[in-house]
Each structure stands twice: as structure tokens, then as C-alpha cells.
GROMACS .gro file of C-alpha atoms in nm:
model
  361
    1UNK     CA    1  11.050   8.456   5.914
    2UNK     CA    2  11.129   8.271   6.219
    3UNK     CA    3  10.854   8.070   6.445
    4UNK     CA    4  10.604   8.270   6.578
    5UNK     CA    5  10.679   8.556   6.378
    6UNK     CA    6  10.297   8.513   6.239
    7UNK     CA    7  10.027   8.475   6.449
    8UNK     CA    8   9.655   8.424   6.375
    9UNK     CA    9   9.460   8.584   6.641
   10UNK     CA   10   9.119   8.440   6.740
   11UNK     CA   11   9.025   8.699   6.888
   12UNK     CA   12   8.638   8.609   6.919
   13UNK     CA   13   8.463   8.223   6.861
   14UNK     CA   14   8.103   8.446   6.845
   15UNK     CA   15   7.980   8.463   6.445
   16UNK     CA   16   7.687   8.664   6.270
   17UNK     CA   17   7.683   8.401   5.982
   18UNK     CA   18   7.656   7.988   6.008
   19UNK     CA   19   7.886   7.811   5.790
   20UNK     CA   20   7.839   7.428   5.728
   21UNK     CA   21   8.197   7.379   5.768
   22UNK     CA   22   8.271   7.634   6.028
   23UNK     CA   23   8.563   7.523   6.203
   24UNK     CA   24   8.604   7.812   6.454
   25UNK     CA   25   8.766   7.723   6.768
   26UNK     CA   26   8.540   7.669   7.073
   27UNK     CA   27   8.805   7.933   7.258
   28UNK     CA   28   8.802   8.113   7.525
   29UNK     CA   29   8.565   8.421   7.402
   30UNK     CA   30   8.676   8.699   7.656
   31UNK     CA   31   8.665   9.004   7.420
   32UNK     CA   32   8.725   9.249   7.771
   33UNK     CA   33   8.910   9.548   7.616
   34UNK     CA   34   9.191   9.550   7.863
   35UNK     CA   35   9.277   9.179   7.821
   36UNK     CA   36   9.297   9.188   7.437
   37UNK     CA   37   9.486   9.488   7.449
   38UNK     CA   38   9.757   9.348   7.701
   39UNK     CA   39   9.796   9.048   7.408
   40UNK     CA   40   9.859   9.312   7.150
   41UNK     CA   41  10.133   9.486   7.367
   42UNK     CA   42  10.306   9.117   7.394
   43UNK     CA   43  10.289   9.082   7.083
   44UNK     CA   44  10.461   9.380   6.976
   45UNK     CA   45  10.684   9.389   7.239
   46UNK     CA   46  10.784   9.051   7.109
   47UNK     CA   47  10.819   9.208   6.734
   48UNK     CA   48  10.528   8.961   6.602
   49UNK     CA   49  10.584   9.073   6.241
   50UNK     CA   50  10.264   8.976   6.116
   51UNK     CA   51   9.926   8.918   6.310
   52UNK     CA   52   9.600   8.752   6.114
   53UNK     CA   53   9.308   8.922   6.324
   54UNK     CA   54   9.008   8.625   6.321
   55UNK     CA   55   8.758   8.447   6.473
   56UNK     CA   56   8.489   8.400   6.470
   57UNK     CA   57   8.389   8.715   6.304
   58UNK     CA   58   8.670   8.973   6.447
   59UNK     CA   59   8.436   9.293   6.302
   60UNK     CA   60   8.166   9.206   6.617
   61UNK     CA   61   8.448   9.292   6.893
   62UNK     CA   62   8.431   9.628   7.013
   63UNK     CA   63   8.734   9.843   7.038
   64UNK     CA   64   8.862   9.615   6.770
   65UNK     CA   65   9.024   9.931   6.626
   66UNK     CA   66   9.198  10.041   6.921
   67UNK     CA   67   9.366   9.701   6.909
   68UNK     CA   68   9.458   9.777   6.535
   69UNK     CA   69   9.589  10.122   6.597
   70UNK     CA   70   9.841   9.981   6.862
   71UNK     CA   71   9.955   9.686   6.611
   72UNK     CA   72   9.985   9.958   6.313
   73UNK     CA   73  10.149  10.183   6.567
   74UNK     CA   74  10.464   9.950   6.592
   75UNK     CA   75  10.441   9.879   6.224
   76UNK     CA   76  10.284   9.483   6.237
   77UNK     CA   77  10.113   9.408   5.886
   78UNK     CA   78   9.742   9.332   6.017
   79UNK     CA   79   9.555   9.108   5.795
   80UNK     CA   80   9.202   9.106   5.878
   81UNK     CA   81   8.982   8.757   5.789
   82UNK     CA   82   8.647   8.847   5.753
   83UNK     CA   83   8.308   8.721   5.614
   84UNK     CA   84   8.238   9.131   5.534
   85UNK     CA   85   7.875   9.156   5.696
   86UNK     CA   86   7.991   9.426   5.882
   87UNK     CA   87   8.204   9.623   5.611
   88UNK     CA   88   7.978   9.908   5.550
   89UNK     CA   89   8.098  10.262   5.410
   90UNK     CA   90   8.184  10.344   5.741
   91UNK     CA   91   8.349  10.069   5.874
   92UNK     CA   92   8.587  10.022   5.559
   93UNK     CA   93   8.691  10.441   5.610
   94UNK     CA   94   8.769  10.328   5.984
   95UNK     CA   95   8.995  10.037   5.881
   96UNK     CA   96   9.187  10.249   5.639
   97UNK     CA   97   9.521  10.315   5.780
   98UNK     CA   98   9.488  10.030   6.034
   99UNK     CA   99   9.468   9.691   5.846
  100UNK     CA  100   9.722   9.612   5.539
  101UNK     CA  101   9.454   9.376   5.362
  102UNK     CA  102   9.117   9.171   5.433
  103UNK     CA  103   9.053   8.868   5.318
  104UNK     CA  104   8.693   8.785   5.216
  105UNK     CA  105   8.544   8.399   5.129
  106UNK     CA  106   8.411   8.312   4.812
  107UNK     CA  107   8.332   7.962   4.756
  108UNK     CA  108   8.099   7.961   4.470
  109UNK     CA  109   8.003   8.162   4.173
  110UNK     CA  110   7.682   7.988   4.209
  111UNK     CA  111   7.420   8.140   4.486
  112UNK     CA  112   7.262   7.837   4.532
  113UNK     CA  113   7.634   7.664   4.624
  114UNK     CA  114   7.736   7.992   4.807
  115UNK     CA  115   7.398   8.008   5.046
  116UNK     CA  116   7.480   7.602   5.121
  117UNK     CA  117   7.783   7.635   5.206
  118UNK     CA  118   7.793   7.957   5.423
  119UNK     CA  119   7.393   8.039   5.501
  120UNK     CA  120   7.178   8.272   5.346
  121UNK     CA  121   7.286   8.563   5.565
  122UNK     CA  122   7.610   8.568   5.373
  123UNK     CA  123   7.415   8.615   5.027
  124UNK     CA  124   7.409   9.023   5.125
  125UNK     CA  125   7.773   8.998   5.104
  126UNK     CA  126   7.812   8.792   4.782
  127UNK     CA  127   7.513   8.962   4.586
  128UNK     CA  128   7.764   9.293   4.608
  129UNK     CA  129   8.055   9.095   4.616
  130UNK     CA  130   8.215   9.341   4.335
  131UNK     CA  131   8.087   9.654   4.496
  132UNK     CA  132   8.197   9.582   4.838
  133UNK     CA  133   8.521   9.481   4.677
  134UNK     CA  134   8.552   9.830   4.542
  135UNK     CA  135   8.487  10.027   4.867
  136UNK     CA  136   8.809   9.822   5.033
  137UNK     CA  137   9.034   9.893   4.736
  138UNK     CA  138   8.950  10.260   4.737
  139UNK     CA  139   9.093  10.262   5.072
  140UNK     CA  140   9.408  10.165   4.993
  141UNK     CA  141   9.361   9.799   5.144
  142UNK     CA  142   9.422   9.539   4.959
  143UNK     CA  143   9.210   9.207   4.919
  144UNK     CA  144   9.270   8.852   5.009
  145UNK     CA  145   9.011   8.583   4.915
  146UNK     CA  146   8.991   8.214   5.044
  147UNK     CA  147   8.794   7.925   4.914
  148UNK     CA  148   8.699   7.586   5.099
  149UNK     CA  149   8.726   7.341   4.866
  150UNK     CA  150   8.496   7.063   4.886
  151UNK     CA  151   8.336   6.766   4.660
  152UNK     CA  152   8.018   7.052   4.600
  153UNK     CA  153   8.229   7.342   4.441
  154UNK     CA  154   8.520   7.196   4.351
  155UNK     CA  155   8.448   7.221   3.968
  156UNK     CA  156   8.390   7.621   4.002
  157UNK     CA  157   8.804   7.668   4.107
  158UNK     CA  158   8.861   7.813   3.722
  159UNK     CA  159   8.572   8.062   3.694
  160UNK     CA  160   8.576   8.190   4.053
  161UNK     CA  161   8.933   8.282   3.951
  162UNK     CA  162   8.770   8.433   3.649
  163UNK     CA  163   8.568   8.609   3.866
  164UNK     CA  164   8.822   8.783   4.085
  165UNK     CA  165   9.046   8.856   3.832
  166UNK     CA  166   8.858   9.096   3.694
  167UNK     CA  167   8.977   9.293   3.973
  168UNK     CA  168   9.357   9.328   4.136
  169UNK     CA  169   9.400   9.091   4.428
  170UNK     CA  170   9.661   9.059   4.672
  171UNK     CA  171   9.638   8.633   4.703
  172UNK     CA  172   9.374   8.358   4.690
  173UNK     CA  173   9.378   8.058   4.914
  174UNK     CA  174   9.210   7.720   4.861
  175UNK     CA  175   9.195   7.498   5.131
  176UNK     CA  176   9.105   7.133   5.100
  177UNK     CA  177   8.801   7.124   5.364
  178UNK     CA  178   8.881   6.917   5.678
  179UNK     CA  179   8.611   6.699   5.792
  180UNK     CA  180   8.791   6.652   6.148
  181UNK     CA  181   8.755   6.964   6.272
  182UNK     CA  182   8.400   7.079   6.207
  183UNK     CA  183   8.318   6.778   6.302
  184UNK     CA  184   8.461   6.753   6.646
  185UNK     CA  185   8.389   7.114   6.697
  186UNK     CA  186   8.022   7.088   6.640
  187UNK     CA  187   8.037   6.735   6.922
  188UNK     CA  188   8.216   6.951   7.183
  189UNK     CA  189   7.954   7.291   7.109
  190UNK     CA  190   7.655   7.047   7.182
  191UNK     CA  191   7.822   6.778   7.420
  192UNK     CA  192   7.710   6.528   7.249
  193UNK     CA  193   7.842   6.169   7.327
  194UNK     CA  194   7.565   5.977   7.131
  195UNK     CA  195   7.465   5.938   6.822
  196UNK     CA  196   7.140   6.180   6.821
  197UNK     CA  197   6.953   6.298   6.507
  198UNK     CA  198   7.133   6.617   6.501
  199UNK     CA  199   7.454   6.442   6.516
  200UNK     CA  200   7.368   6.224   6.213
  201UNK     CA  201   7.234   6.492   6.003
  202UNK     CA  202   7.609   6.707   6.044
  203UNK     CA  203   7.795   6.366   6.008
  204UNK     CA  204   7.588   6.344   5.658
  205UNK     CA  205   7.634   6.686   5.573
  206UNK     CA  206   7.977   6.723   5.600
  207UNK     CA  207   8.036   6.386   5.472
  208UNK     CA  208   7.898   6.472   5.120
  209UNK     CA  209   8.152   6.816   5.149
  210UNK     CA  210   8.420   6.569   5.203
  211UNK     CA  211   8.327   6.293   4.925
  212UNK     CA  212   8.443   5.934   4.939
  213UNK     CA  213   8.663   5.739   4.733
  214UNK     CA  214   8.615   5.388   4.570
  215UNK     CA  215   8.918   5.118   4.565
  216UNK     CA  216   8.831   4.974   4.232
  217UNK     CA  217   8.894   5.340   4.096
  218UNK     CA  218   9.257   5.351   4.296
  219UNK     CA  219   9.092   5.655   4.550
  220UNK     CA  220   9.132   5.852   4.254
  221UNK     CA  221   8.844   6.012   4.289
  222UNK     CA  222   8.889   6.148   4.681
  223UNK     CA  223   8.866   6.514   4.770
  224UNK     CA  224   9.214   6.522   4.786
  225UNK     CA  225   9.275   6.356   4.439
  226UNK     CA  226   9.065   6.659   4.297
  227UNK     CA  227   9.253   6.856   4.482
  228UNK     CA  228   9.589   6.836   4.361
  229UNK     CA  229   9.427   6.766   3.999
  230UNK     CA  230   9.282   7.099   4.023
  231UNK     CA  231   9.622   7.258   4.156
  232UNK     CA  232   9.781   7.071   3.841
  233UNK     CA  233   9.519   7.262   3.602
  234UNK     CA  234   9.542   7.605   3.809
  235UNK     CA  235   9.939   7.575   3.756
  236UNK     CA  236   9.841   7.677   3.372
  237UNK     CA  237   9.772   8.036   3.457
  238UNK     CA  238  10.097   8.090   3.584
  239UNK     CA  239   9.988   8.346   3.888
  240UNK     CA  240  10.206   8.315   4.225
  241UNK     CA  241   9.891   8.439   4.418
  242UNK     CA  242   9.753   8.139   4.414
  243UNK     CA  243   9.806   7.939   4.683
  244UNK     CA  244   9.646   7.528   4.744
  245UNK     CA  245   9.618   7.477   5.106
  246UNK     CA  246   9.618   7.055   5.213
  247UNK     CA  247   9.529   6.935   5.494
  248UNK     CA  248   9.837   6.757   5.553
  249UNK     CA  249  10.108   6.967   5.367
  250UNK     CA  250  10.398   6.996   5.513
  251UNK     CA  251  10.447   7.263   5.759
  252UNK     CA  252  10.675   7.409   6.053
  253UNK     CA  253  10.452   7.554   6.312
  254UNK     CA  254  10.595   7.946   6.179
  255UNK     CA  255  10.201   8.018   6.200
  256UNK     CA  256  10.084   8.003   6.507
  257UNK     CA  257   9.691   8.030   6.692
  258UNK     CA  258   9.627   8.300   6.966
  259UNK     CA  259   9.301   8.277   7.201
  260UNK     CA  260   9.200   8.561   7.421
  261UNK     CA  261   9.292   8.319   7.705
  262UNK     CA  262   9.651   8.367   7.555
  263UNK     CA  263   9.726   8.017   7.537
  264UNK     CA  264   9.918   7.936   7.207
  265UNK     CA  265   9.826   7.656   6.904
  266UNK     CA  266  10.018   7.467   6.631
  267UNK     CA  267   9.942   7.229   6.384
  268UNK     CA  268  10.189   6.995   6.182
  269UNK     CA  269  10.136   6.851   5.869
  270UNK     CA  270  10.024   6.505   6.046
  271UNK     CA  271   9.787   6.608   6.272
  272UNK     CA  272   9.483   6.694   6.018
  273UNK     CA  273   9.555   7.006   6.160
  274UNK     CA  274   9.429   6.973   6.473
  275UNK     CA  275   9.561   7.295   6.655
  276UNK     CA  276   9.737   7.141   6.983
  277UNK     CA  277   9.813   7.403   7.310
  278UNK     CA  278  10.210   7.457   7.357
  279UNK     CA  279  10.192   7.689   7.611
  280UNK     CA  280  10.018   8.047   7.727
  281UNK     CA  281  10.200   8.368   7.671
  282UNK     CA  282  10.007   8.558   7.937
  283UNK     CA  283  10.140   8.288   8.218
  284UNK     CA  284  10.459   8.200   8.060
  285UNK     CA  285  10.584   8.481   7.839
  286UNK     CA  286  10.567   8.490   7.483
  287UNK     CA  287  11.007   8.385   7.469
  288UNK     CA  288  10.951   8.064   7.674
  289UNK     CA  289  10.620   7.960   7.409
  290UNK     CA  290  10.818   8.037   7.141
  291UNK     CA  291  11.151   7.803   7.253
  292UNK     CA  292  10.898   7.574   7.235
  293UNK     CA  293  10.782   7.599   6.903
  294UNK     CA  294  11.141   7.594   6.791
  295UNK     CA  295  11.146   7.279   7.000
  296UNK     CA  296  10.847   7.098   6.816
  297UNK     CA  297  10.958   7.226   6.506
  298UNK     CA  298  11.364   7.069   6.510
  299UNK     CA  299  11.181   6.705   6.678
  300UNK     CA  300  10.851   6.695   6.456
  301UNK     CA  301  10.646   6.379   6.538
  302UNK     CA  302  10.905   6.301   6.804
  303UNK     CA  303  10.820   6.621   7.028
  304UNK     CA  304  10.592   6.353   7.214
  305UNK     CA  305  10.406   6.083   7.223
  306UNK     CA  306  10.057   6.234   7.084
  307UNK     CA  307  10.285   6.298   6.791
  308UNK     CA  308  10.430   5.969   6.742
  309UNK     CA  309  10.068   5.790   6.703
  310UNK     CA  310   9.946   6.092   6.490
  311UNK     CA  311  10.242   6.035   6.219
  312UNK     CA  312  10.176   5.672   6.225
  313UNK     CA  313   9.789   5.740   6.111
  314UNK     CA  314   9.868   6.023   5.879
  315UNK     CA  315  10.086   5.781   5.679
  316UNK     CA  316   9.871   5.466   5.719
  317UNK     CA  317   9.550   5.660   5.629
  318UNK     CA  318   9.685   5.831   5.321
  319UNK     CA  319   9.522   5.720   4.954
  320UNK     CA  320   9.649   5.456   4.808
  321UNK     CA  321   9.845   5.647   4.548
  322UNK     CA  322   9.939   5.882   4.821
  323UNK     CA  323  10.135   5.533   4.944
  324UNK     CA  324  10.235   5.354   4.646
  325UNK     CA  325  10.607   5.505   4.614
  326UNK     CA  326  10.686   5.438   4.945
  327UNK     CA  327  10.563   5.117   4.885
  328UNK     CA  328  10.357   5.144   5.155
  329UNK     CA  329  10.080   4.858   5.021
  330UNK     CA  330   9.927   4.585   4.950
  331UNK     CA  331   9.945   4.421   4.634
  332UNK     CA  332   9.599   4.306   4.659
  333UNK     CA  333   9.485   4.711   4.630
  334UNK     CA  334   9.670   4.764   4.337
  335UNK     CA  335   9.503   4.459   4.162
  336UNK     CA  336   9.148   4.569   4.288
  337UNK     CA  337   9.227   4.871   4.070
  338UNK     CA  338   9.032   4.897   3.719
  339UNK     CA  339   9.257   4.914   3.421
  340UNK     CA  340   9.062   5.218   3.283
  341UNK     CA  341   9.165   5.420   3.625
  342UNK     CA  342   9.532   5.326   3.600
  343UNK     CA  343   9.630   5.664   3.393
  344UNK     CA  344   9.478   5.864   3.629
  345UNK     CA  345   9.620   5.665   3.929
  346UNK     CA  346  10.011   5.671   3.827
  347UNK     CA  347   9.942   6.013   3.728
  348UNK     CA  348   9.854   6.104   4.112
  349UNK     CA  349  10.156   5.927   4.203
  350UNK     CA  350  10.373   6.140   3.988
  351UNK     CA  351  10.223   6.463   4.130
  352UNK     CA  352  10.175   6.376   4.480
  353UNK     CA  353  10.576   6.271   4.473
  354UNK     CA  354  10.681   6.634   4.337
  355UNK     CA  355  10.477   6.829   4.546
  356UNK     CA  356  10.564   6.596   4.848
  357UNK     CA  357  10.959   6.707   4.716
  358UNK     CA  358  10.860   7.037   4.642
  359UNK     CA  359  10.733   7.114   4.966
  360UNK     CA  360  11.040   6.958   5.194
  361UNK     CA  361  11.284   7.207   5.048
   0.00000   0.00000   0.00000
């Protein structure tokens, strides 16, 4: 596909569930029929081949099925992302003929886990997980899942598979959780610029999602180290429709972030993902945004200078094993290093390296 052929649509920042982690957008939130439905005739009129409808929770926009009609009409595959509250009976007979799959979270197989991480709202969704799961497929749509992984659930990767395999699936995507941008979302939602009580409590809450790693272990015990250890084990079952999502794997900005104020995002592989403005396709025109993207994409870190410094952290800040074969080091970290944690710690090496190569071709 080429850039800006996908685009993830935000097309609300409002949500009927709290997430610990939520890392929605603070977006322009116009939902005004006429305006979203001038950004679906740009994007088809631009042959977008593949729009992610989002949020937010996309299901609390009126007319949102108008807007899927006109997408379907000019044959777009609509994938919706939703945290199913509002898939009742007659909501999932409503989407059938106008979405190609949902997506639904699951980040636990434990309740306990699941109502941390995503509220106890969300439990009327995950104590019918199954059924609910049922009335989609019986529609013809097919399902998508996606799991934060964090240093709370990590563990549960293997039976939450078990879990949805017991049913077809479409694809399941684990993302390694980002602290950066709950974190500065949740500043910017309450304006904070001090270091209040509220702020402190978040900063500890989503510090024990992200863990911490020890240099006397080698920082082999980081989120991310888990991470690509669990992608290693996951490798076993041999199923393509599994997908491990990093924060900073490698990426040309083919997937691309619409607001309702039509102003376009990207994110590269060294920005932890922070989605960055290009341009607006409303004020612009969706060909000038996207000669743009093409233009980020052929300079990379070089498009500006915002780049430059972010490429310059993302390769100082990686784990020291994420560093060692570029040599990128000091020798006194590799002596701080315990000789029972040296297996594990050449071991990361090795995989980081091939999935580094892997994910350049």
C-alpha cells in the first residue's frame, strides 16, 4: 500500500469506559454530521483503501452509520476499534454490511487484572466476552482483538491466546504499553504544570504498568525485554495473526491519524510514537498532506529538526542490550552486569539484532 493509503480515524476523544492507560488523543471532538461526512468524501475521493474508525469510543457518535454506508459505498474495508459497550443485538445487525471487522480489547483472562486495567464498566463486556463474540461473527464480521501489554498481564499472553482461539479470529495485536503518552495526555486533560497529588498517583500508576529495569541484571528484566521474550515464546505456535506491536519498531508513516479537525498525524519508530501534525486535509487537500508523508518517509529523522533530537534519544535511551552491538556503551555497564544474568542478556542481543534486521527489509 502506499502512504496514506490507511488511515485511523479519531473520530471522537469522548469515552463511556476509563482505561488506566488510555491514550486517546485530546482532539478536536467536533462529531457535527456534516463535517465528518465531508472527511469521509475526501477520503474516498482520495481512494483511502482502508480506514480504522476510533476514538475515543466511535459507537457514541451519532450518524456513525451514515458515515459507514458512504465508506462501504466506494468499497473502503472499515475496521471498527471498539471497547463493545455499545454492541447490543441491535447495533451488531446495523453494522452488518457496513464494517469488514471490529476489533475488541482483551487484556486479561483474569477479572481482577481486566477491571484494573480498563474499569469496572468494561467487566459487562468481558463477563460475555464469548457471547458477544458470537453475535459479531453471526453477522458475517469478523473479529480483531488487541492487548496492552504491560509488567501486570504480561504473563497471561499464552492463555488469553488460549482463550480466543477457541473461536476463529481475524488478527490479535499486542502492543508494548507506552508510558509517554498516557502520561502527557492525562497533564494536558487537567493542565497540570505541578506536581499535585493527582499527578503523583497517575505517575505511580502507570509507572508500575511500565516496570523498571535493574543494571546489575543487564535491563533484562524491562517491559520491553519481556516483550520480545514473550514474542520469542509466541513464535512457537506458528499463527501469522499474531502480531507484537513496539513502541519503537520500525515504521514508515503508511498509517496515518485523522481528527475531526482534519488535521493529519504520524509517528516514526523514534518518536515513542508521539503522533506529530503534517498538515490538514480540509485546508490543504488530502494530495498536498500526503506529498508530505512521502516526504518524511524518504528523509526519516532528517525531515527536521524535532526529528534529529528525537533519533538521538531513541538510540541513547535504548536498554543496554538494545545497544551493545552497536557498541553503543560503556564498559563499566557491562561489568555491573551479574554473571547469572549474562545468558539471558546475550540472548536479548541476539533477538533484538534479528528483529531489528527483520523489520528493515
Amino acid at each position: 500500500m502506499k502512504i496514506g493509503d490507511v488511515v485511523h480515524w479519531f473520530v471522537t476523544d469522548k469515552c463511556n469506559i476509563d482505561c488506566i492507560y488510555c491514550f486517546k488523543p485530546i482532539l478536536d471532538s467536533s462529531e457535527v454530521l456534516s463535517r465528518i461526512e465531508e472527511l469521509t468524501q475526501i477520503l474516498v475521493s482520495n481512494h483511502v483503501k482502508k480506514v480504522i474508525i476510533g476514538g475515543g469510543e466511535p459507537l457514541i457518535v451519532k450518524g456513525l452509520e451514515k458515515v459507514l454506508e458512504q465508506l462501504k459505498q466506494e468499497n473502503v474495508y472499515v475496521s471498527l476499534h471498539t471497547n463493545g459497550l455499545g454492541l447490543d443485538d441491535n447495533r451488531i445487525a446495523q453494522l452488518s454490511g457496513l464494517v469488514d471487522d471490529i476489533a475488541l480489547p482483551i487484556d486479561s483472562v483474569n477479572e481482577s487484572i481486566q477491571k484494573h486495567l480498563r474499569g469496572e464498566k468494561f467487566l459487562a463486556v468481558f463477563d460475555n466476552f464469548s457471547g458477544l463474540v458470537d453475535k459479531i461473527q453471526a453477522q458475517g464480521i469478523k473479529i480483531g482483538y488487541h492487548t496492552v501489554f504491560t509488567a501486570i498481564n504480561y504473563q497471561e499472553v499464552p492463555e488469553i491466546y488460549d482463550f480466543i482461539s477457541q473461536k476463529p479470529f481475524d488478527y490479535w495485536r499486542i502492543y508494548e504499553f507506552n508510558f509517554e503518552l498516557p502520561f502527557q495526555n492525562f497533564l494536558l486533560k487537567y493542565n497540570e504544570k505541578k506536581a499535585t497529588p493527582k499527578i503523583i498517583e497517575k505517575y505511580e500508576q502507570l509507572t508500575r504498568l511500565a516496570g523498571k529495569g535493574s543494571p546489575e541484571k543487564g535491563y533484562t528484566d524491562t517491559l520491553f525485554a519481556n516483550f520480545i521474550l514473550m514474542e520469542e515464546q509466541m513464535k512457537k505456535n506458528n499463527d501469522k495473526r499474531i502480531q507484537f506491536v513496539g513502541i519503537r519498531d520500525f515504521s514508515k508513516p503508511v498509517y496515518v491519524f485523522l481528527d475531526n479537525s482534519g488535521d493529519i498525524r504520524f509517528y516514526s519508530w523514534f518518536s515513542d510514537r508521539a503522533r506529530r501534525v503534517i498538515g490538514n486535509i480540509l485546508t490543504e487537500g488530502f494530495s498536498v498532506v500526503r506529498s508530505k508523508l512521502e516526504e518524511q518517509a524518504e528523509k526519516g529523522w532528517t525531515y527536521d529538526g524535532k526529528g534529529e533530537d528525537e533519533f538521538i534519544n531513541a538510540k541513547c535511551n535504548r536498554e543496554l542490550w538494545a545497544r551493545y552491538y552497536e557498541g553503543a556503551f560503556d564498559i563499566e555497564e557491562i561489568e555491573m552486569i551479574q554473571p547469572e544474568y549474562l545468558d539471558k542478556f546475550y540472548h536479548l542481543v541476539d533477538l533484538f539484532n534479528k528483529r531489528e534486521q527483520k523489520q528493515e527489509k
